[in-house]
Coordinates of C-alpha atoms in Angstrom, one line a residue:
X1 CA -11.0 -23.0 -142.7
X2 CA -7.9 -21.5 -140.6
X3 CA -5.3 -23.5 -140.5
X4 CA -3.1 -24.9 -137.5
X5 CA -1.0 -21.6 -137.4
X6 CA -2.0 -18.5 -136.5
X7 CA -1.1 -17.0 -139.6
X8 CA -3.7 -14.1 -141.4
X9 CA -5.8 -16.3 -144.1
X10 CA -6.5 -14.0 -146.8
X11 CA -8.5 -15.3 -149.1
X12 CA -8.6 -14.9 -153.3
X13 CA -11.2 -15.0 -155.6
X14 CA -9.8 -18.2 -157.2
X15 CA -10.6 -20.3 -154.1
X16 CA -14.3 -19.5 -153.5
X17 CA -17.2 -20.3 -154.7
X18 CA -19.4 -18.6 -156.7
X19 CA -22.3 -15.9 -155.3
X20 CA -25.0 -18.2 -156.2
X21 CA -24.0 -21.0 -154.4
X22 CA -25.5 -19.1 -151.1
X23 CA -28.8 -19.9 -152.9
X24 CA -28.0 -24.1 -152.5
X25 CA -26.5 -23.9 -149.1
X26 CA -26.8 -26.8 -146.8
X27 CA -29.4 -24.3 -144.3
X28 CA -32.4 -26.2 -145.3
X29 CA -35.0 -25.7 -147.9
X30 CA -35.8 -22.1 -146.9
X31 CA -38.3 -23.4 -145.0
X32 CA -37.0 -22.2 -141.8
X33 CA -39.8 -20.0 -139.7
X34 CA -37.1 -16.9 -139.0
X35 CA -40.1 -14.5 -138.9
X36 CA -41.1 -12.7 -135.4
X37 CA -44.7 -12.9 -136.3
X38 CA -46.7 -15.3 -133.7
X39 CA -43.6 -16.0 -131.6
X40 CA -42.9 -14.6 -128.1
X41 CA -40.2 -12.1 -128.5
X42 CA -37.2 -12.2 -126.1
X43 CA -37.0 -8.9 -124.5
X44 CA -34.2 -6.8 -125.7
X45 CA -30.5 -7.1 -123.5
X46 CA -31.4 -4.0 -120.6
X47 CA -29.0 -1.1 -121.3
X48 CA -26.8 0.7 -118.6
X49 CA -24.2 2.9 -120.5
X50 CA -20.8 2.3 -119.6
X51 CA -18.8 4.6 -117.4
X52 CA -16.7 7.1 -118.7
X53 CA -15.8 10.4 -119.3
X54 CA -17.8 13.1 -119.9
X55 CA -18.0 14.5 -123.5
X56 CA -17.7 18.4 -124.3
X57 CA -21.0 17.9 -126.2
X58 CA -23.6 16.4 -125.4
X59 CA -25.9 13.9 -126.9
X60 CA -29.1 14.1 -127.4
X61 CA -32.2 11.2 -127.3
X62 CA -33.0 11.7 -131.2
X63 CA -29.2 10.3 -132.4
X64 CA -26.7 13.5 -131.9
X65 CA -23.9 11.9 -130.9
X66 CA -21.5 12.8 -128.1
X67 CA -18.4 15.0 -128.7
X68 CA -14.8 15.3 -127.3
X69 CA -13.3 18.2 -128.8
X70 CA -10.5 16.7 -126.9
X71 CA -8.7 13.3 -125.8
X72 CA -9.7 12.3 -122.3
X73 CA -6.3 12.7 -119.7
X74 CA -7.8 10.2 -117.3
X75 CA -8.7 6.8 -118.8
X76 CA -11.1 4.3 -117.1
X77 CA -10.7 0.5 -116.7
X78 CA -13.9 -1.1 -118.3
X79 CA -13.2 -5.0 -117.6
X80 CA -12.3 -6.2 -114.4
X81 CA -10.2 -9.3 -115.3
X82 CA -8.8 -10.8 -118.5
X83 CA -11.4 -12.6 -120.2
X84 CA -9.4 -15.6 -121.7
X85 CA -8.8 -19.2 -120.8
X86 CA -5.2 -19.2 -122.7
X87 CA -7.1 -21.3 -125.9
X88 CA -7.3 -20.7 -129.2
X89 CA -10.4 -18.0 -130.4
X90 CA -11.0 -18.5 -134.6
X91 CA -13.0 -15.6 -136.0
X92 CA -13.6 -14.0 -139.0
X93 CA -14.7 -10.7 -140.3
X94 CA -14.9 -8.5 -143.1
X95 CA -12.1 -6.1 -143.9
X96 CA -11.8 -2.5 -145.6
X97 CA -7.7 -2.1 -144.9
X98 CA -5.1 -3.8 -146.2
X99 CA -3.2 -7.2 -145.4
X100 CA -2.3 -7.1 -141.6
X101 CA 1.5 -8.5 -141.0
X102 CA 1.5 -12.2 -139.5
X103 CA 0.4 -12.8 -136.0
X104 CA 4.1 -14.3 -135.4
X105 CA 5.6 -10.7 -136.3
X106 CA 2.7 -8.5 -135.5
X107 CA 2.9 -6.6 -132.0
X108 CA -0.7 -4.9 -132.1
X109 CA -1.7 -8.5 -132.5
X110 CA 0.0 -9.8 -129.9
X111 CA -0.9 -7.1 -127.4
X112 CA -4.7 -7.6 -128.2
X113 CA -4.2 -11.5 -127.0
X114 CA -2.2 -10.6 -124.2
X115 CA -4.9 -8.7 -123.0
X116 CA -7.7 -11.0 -124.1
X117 CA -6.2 -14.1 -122.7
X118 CA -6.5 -16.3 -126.0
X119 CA -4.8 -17.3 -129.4
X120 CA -6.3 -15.8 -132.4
X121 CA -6.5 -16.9 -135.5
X122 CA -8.2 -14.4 -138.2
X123 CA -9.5 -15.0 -141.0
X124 CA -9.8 -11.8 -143.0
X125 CA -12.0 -11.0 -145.5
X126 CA -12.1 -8.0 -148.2
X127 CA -15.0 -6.3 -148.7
X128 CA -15.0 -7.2 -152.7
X129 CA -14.8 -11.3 -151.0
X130 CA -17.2 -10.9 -148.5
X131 CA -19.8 -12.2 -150.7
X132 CA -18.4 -15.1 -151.8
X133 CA -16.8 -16.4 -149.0
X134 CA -19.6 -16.0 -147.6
X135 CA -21.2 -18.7 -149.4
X136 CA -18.8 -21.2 -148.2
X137 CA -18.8 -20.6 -144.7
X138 CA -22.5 -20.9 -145.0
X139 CA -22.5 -24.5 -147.2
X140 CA -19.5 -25.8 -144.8
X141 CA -19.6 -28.2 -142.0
X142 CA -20.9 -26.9 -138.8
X143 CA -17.1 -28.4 -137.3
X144 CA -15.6 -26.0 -139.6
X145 CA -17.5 -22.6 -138.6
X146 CA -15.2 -19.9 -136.7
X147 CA -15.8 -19.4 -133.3
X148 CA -17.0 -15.8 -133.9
X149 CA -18.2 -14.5 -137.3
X150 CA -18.9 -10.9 -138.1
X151 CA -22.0 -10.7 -140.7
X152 CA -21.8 -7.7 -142.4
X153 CA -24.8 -4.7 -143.3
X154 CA -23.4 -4.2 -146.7
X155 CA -24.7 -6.8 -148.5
X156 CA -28.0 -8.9 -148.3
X157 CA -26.9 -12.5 -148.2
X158 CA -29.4 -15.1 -149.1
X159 CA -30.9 -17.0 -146.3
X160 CA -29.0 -15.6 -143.9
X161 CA -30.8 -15.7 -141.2
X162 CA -32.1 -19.5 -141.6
X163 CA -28.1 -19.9 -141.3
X164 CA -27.8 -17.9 -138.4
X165 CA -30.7 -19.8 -136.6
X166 CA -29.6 -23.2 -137.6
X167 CA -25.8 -22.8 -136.7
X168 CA -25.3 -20.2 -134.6
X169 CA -25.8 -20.3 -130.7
X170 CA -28.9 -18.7 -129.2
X171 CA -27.8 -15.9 -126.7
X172 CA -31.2 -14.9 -125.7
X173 CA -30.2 -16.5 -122.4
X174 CA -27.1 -14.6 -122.1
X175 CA -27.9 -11.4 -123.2
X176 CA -31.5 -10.7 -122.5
X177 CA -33.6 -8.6 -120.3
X178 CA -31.2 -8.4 -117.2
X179 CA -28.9 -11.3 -118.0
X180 CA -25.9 -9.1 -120.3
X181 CA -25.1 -7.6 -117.1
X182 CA -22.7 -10.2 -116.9
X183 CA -21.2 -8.3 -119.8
X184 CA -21.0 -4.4 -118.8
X185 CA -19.7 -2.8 -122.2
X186 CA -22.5 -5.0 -123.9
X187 CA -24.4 -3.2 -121.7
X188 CA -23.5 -0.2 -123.1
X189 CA -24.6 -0.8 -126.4
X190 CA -27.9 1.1 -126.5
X191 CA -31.6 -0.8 -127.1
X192 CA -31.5 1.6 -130.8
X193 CA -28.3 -0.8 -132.3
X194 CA -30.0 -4.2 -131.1
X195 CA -33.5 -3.0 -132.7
X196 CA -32.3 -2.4 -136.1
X197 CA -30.2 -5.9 -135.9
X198 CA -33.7 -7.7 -135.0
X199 CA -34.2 -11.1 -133.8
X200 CA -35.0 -14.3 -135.9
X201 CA -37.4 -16.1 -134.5
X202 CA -37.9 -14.1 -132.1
X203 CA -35.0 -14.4 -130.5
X204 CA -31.8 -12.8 -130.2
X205 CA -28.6 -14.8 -132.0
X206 CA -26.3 -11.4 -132.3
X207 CA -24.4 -8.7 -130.8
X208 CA -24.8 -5.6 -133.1
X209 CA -21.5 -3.0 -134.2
X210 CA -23.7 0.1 -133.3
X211 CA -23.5 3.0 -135.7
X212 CA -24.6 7.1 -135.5
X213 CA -27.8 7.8 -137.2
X214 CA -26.7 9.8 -140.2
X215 CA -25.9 7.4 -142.8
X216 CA -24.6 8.2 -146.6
X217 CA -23.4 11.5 -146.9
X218 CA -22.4 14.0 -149.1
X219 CA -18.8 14.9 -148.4
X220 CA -17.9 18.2 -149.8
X221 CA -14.6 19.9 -150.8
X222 CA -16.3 23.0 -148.5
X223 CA -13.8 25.9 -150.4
X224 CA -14.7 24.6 -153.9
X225 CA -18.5 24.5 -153.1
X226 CA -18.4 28.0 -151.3
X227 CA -16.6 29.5 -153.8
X228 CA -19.1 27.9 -155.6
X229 CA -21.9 30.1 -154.6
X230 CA -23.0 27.3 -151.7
X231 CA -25.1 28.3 -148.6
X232 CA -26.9 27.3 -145.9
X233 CA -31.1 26.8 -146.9
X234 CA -30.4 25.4 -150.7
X235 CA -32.8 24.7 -153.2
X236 CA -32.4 22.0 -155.8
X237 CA -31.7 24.9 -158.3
X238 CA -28.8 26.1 -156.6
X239 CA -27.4 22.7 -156.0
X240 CA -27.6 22.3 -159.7
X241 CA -26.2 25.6 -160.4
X242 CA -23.5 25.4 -157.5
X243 CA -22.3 21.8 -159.2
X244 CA -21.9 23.1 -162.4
X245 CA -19.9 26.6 -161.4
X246 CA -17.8 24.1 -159.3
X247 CA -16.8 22.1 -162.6
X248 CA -14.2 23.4 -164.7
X249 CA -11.4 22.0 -166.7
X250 CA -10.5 18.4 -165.1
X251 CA -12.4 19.1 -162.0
X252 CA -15.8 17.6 -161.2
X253 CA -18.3 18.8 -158.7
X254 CA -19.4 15.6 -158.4
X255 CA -18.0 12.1 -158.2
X256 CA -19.3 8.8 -158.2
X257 CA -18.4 4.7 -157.2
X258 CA -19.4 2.2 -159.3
X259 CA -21.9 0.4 -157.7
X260 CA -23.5 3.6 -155.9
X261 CA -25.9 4.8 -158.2
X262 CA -24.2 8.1 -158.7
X263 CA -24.3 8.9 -154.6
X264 CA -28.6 8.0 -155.2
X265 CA -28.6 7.9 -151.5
X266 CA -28.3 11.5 -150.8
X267 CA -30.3 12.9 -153.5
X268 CA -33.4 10.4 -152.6
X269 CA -33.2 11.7 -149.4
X270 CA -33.1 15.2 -150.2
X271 CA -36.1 15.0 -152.4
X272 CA -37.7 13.4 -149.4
X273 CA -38.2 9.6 -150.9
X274 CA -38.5 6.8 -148.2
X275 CA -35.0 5.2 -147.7
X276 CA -35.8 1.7 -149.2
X277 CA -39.0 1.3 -147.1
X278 CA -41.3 3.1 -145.4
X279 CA -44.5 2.1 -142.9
X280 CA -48.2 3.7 -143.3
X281 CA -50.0 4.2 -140.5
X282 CA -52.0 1.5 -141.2
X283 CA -48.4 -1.0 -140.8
X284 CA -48.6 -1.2 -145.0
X285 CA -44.9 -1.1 -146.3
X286 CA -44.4 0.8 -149.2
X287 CA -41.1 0.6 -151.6
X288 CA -38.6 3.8 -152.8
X289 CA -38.9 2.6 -156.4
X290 CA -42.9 3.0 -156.2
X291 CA -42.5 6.5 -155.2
X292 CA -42.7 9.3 -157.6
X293 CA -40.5 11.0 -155.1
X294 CA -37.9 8.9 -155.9
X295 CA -38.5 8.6 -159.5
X296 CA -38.0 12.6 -159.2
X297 CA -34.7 12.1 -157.8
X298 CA -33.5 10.1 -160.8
X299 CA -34.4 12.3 -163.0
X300 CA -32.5 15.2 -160.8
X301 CA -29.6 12.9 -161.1
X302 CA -30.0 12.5 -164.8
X303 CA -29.8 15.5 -165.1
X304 CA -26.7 16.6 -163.2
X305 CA -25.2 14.0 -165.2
X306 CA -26.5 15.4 -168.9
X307 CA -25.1 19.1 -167.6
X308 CA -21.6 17.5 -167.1
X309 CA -21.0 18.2 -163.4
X310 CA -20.7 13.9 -162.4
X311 CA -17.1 12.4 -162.8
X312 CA -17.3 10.9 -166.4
X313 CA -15.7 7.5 -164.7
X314 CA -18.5 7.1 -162.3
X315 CA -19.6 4.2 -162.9
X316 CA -16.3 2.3 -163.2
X317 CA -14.1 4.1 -160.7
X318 CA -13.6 1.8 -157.3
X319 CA -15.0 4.0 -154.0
X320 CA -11.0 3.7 -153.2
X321 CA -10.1 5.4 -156.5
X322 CA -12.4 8.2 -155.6
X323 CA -11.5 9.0 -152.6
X324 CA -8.5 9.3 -154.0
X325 CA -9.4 11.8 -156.3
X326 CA -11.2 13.6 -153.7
X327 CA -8.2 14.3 -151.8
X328 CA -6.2 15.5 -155.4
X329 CA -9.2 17.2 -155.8
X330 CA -10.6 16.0 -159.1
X331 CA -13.9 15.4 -158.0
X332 CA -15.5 17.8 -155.5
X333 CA -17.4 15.9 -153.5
X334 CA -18.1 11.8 -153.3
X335 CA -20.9 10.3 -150.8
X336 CA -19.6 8.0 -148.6
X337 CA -20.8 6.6 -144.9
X338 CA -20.7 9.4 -142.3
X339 CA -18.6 7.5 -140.2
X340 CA -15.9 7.9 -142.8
X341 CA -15.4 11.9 -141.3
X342 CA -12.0 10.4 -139.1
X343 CA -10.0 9.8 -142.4
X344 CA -11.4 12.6 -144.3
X345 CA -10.3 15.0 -141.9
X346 CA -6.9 13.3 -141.4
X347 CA -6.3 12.8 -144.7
X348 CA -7.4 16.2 -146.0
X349 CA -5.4 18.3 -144.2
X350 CA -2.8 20.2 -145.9
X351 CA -5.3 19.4 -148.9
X352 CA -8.9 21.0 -148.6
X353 CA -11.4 21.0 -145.9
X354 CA -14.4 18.5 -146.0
X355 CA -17.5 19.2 -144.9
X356 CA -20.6 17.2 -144.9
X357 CA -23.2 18.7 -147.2
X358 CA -26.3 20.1 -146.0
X359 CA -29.6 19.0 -147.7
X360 CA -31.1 21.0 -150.6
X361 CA -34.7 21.4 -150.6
X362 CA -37.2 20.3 -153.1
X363 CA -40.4 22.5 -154.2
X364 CA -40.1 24.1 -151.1
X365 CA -39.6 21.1 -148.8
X366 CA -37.3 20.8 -146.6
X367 CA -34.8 17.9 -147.9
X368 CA -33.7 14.8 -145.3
X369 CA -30.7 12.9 -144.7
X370 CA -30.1 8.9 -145.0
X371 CA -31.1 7.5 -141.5
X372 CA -28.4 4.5 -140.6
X373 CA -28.9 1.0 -140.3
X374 CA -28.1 1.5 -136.4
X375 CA -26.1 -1.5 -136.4
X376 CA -23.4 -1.6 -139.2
X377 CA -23.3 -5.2 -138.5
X378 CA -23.9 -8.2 -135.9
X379 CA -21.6 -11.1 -134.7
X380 CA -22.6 -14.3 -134.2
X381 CA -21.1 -17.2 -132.3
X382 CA -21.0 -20.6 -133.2
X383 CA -22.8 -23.4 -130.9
X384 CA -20.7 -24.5 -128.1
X385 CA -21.0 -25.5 -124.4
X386 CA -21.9 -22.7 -121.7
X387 CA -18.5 -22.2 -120.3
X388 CA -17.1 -21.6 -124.3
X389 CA -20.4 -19.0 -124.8
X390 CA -19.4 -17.3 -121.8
X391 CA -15.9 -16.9 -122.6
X392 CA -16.4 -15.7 -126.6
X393 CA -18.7 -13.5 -124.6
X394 CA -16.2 -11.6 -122.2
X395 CA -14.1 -11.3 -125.4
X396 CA -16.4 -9.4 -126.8
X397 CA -17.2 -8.0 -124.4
X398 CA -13.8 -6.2 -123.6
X399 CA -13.5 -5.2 -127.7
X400 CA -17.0 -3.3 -127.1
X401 CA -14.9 -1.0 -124.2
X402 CA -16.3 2.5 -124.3
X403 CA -14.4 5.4 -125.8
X404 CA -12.5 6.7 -123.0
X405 CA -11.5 3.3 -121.6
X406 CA -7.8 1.7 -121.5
X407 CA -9.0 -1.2 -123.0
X408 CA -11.0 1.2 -125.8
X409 CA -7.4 3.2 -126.3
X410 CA -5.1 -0.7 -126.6
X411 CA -7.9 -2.0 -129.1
X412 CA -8.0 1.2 -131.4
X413 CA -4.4 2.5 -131.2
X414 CA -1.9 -0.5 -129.7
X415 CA 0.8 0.1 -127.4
X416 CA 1.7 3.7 -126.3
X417 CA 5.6 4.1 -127.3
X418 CA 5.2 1.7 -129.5
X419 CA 2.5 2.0 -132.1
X420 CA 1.9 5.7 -130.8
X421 CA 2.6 8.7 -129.2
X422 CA 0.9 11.7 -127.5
X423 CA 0.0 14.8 -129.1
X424 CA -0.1 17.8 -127.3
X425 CA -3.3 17.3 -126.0
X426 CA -2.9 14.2 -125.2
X427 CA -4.5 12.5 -128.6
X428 CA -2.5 9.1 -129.6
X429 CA -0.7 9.3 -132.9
X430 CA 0.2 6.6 -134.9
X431 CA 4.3 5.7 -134.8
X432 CA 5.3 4.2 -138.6
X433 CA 4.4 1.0 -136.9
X434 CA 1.0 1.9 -135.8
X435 CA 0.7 3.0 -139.9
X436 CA 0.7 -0.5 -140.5
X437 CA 0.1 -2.5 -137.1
X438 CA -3.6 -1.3 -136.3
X439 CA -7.2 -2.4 -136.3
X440 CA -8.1 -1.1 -139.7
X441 CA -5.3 -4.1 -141.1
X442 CA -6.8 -6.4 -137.9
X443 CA -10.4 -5.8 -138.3
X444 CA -10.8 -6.1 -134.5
X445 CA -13.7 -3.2 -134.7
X446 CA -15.7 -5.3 -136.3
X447 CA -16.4 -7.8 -134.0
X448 CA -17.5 -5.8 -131.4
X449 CA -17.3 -2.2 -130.3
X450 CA -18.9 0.4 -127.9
X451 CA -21.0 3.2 -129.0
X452 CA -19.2 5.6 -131.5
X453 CA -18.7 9.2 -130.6
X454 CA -17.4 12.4 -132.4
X455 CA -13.4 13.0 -131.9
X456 CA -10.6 13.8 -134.2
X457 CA -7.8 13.4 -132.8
X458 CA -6.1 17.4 -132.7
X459 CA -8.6 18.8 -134.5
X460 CA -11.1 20.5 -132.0
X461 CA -13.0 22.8 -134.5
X462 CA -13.9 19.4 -136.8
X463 CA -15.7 18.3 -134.0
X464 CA -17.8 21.3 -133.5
X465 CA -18.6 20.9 -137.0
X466 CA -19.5 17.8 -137.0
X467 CA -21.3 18.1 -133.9
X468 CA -23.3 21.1 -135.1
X469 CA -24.4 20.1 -139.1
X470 CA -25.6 16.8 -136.9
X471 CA -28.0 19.0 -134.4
X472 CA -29.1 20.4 -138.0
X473 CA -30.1 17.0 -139.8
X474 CA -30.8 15.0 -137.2
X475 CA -34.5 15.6 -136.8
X476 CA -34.9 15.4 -140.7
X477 CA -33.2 12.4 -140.7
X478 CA -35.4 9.1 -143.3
X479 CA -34.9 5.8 -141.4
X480 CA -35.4 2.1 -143.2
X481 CA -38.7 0.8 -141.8
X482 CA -37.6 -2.8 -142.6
X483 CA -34.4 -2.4 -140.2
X484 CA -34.6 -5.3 -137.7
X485 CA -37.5 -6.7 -139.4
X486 CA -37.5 -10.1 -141.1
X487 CA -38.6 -11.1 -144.9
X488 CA -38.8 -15.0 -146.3
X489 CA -38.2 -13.1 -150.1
X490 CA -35.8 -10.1 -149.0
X491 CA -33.6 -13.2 -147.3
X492 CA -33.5 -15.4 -150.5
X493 CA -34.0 -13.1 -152.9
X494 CA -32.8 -9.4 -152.1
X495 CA -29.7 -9.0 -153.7
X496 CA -31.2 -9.9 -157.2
X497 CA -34.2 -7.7 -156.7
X498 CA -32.3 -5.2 -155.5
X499 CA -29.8 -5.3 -159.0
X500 CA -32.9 -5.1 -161.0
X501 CA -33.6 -1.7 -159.6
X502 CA -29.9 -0.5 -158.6
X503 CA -29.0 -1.5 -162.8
X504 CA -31.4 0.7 -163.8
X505 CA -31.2 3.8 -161.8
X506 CA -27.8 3.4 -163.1
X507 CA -28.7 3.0 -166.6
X508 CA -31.0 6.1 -166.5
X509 CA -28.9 8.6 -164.5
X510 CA -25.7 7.2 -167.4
X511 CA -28.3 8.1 -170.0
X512 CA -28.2 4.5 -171.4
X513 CA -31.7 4.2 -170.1
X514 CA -34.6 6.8 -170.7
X515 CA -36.8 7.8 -167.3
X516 CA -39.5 6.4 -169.4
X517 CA -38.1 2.8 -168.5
X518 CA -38.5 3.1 -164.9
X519 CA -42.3 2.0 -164.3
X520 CA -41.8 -0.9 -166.2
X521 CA -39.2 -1.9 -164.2
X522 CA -40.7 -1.3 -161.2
X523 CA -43.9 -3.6 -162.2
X524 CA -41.1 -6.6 -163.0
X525 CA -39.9 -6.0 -159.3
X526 CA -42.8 -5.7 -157.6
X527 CA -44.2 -9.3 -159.7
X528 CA -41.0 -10.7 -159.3
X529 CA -40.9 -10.8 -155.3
X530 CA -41.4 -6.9 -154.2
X531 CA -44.8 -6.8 -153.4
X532 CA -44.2 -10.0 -151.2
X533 CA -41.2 -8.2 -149.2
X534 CA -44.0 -6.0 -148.2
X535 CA -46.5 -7.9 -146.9
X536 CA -44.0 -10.0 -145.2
X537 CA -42.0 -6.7 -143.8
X538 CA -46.0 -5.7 -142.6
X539 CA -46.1 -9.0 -141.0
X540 CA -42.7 -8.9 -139.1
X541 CA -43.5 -5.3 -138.1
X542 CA -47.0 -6.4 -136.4
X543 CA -45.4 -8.4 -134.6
X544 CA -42.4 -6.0 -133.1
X545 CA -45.1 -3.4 -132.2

């Protein structure tokens, strides 16, 4: 794992193993109990919001999230003393940047373990790795797990929670009920973020990287699409019309990532299909894929695809690509997570303005938005003794500092004068160093952080925007029902299920596939382990409520 140094350890394909492998890991048979059901279930860690200052928009109880249309002038102190013993801290999370410079000639780095108290040595992982090294963190030695390890929401990894149960450290004593007042910026992670992480067991093993509720969204080109004929209150028909006005010569109203199903996401939403799972009533769990709704969608897709208003690359072209050519404007609009808004808006300008697209409605209905795994993610830590939980603890602590905070500002932006300056209104701006000397190249955000809020730095009226199109979708907003919940199947075998259905949406909406495919594909799925995710998910559920 790390080595002695504290040098970055990026890892290459070459020297992992392969996916499966996660399959035949040394976590046991699978015979693990991590279900909730029949187990007395620790009470979620109390939350008491952090102090700070107070936005110019507010928030609201069903997931609008708090605006500051400008930077606050008078930061708070969040953490009382510095958290570190002067040892070394290994960790390990998933990365979406590039390469971060070595520790030995990296000053963000060294700032952040001044401030911490502790050594750091970070082993980075990219997103396209995460996967694999995955599966040999999970079949290593116990000895050899990081101290901290983030587990990232993108991908279903097999057995994952037997692996967290058997190897990482319980905090149920730490962190709940009363007890994470010991840790004030844990605190302020609200009860919504540690729900959708769950408990195993019934107990709680993580800290979650708490997300806003609006998930994948459409991101617009917003001239191209109002010149386009685009307005508030769209039908289907006009989105299908709008997209193909908007595509002319080598520009595409539409564009596409392998790997997304041609932005499925947003469309099932709009046509009001349940996003993966929804919950009867009666607690039955019902799949996406068994939906006509959904099936509609697809079709819809198809469709938009057959008129020619989808990027004809889109299902080779890397999400980085296309952003790319959403910024040269090739492609009109791409769906991406909403929490992407801070570098379309930076990036854009000069460019276009983006604008995060408004559901169309279907047959009358009003269409919803993708509801958010409320936590993008969890950390876990491994076992140790008390005084080594507490201290991993206080670390995280002061990386989950609110917005507002001087720890917050040090953890997202570096030194002032050195990795940024002051705008006008006070907003830090990244110095050439802070270009390349920031927590996007030192994952820091994704082993802890405080509750998210709406800012761009400079750009007041993006705010407002943003602020506003959420009071608007909010309420029609499709959350997972299975979020939090625990499945024997989904954890051992979710991410091939989940290709079975993901190939062929793709294969249909490509035209490789006719619609006429999709029930028998659904009936392999459901045989093959997808009824037994939802009697399982029912089971879990039960339990929780």
């Amino acid at each position: 794992m790390p080595s002695l140094s504290r040098r970055t350890l990026l890892l290459s394909a070459a020297a992992l193993s392969v996916p499966g492998a996660l399959t035949a890991c040394s976590t046991g048979s699978g015979d693990s109990d991590v279900s909730n059901a029949g187990k007395k279930l620790a009470p979620w860690p109390a939350y008491k919001a952090a102090s700070g200052p107070k936005p110019d928009l507010a928030p609201t109880q069903a997931g609008v999230q708090a605006g500051y249309t400008a930077y606050p002038a008078d930061l708070v102190r969040s953490v009382a003393r510095k958290p570190g013993d002067g040892s070394t801290v290994k960790v390990m999370s998933v990365s979406f940047g590039t390469p971060p410079k070595p520790a030995s000639a990296n000053r963000f780095w060294a700032a952040v373990e001044k401030a911490l108290g502790v050594k750091i040595e970070y082993t980075i992982v990219s997103q396209a790795d995460y996967q694999k090294k995955m599966a040999t963190v999970m079949a290593g030695d116990a000895d050899t797990l990081p101290d901290i390890i983030n587990l990232f929401s993108g991908f279903v990894l097999p057995r994952e929670a037997e692996f967290v149960q058997r190897r990482a450290e319980d905090l149920t004593p730490y962190l709940s009920g009363e007890a994470i007042s010991a840790y004030p910026n844990l605190a302020g992670i609200p009860t919504h973020a540690w729900q959708d992480m769950g408990r195993i067991g019934g107990r709680i093993y993580g800290i979650p990287l708490e997300r806003p509720l609006p998930g994948s969204t459409l991101w617009l080109n917003q001239g191209l699409f109002t010149d386009s004929g685009m307005k508030e209150g769209w039908t289907s028909e006009d989105f299908a019309a709008v997209a193909q006005r908007a595509t002319s010569g080598r520009t595409y109203a539409l564009g596409a990532a392998n790997g997304s199903l041609f932005g499925n996401a947003v469309h099932a939403a709009a046509h009001n299909a349940p996003n993966e799972w929804a919950v009867s009533k009666d607690g039955t769990f019902h799949h996406c894929a068994t939906d006509e709704r959904y099936k509609a969608a697809i079709a819809f897709q198809a469709g938009l695809r057959k008129n020619g208003s989808y990027y004809p690359d889109s299902t080779s072209v890397s999400q980085i690509d296309l952003t790319t050519l959403y910024y040269n404007g090739t492609v009109g609009s791409m769906q991406d997570g909403f929490g992407a808004y801070l570098p379309k808006y930076r990036e854009s300008q000069g460019k276009l303005t983006p604008a995060a697209a408004l559901p169309y409605s279907v047959d009358g209905e009003s269409g919803g938005i993708v509801a958010a795994r409320r936590s993008f993610g969890y950390t876990v830590l491994k076992k140790a003794g008390k005084e080594r939980i507490e201290l991993l603890l206080r670390i995280l602590d002061y990386l989950a500092a609110p917005f507002g905070s001087r720890e917050w500002e040090l953890v997202h932006y570096g030194v002032e004068g050195t990795h940024f300056t002051r705008g006008k209104d006070g907003s830090p701006e990244p110095t050439k160093l802070g270009e390349v000397e920031n927590n996007t190249n030192l994952p820091l955000k994704y082993l802890a952080e405080g509750p998210q809020v709406l800012f761009v730095p400079g750009m007041p009226d993006a705010v407002r925007a943003l602020h506003s199109w959420q009071q608007k979708v909010v309420p029609h907003a499709i959350r997972n029902a299975s979020n939090g919940l625990q499945s024997r199947t989904r954890n051992a075998q979710g991410t091939t299920l989940r290709a079975m259905l993901d190939d062929a949406v793709t294969g249909i909406v490509a035209g490789r596939l006719p619609l006429s495919e999709w029930d028998a594909v659904v009936k392999k799925w459901r045989a093959r382990g997808g009824d037994r995710m939802a009697g399982e998910f029912a089971k879990d559920y039960a339990a929780n409520t």
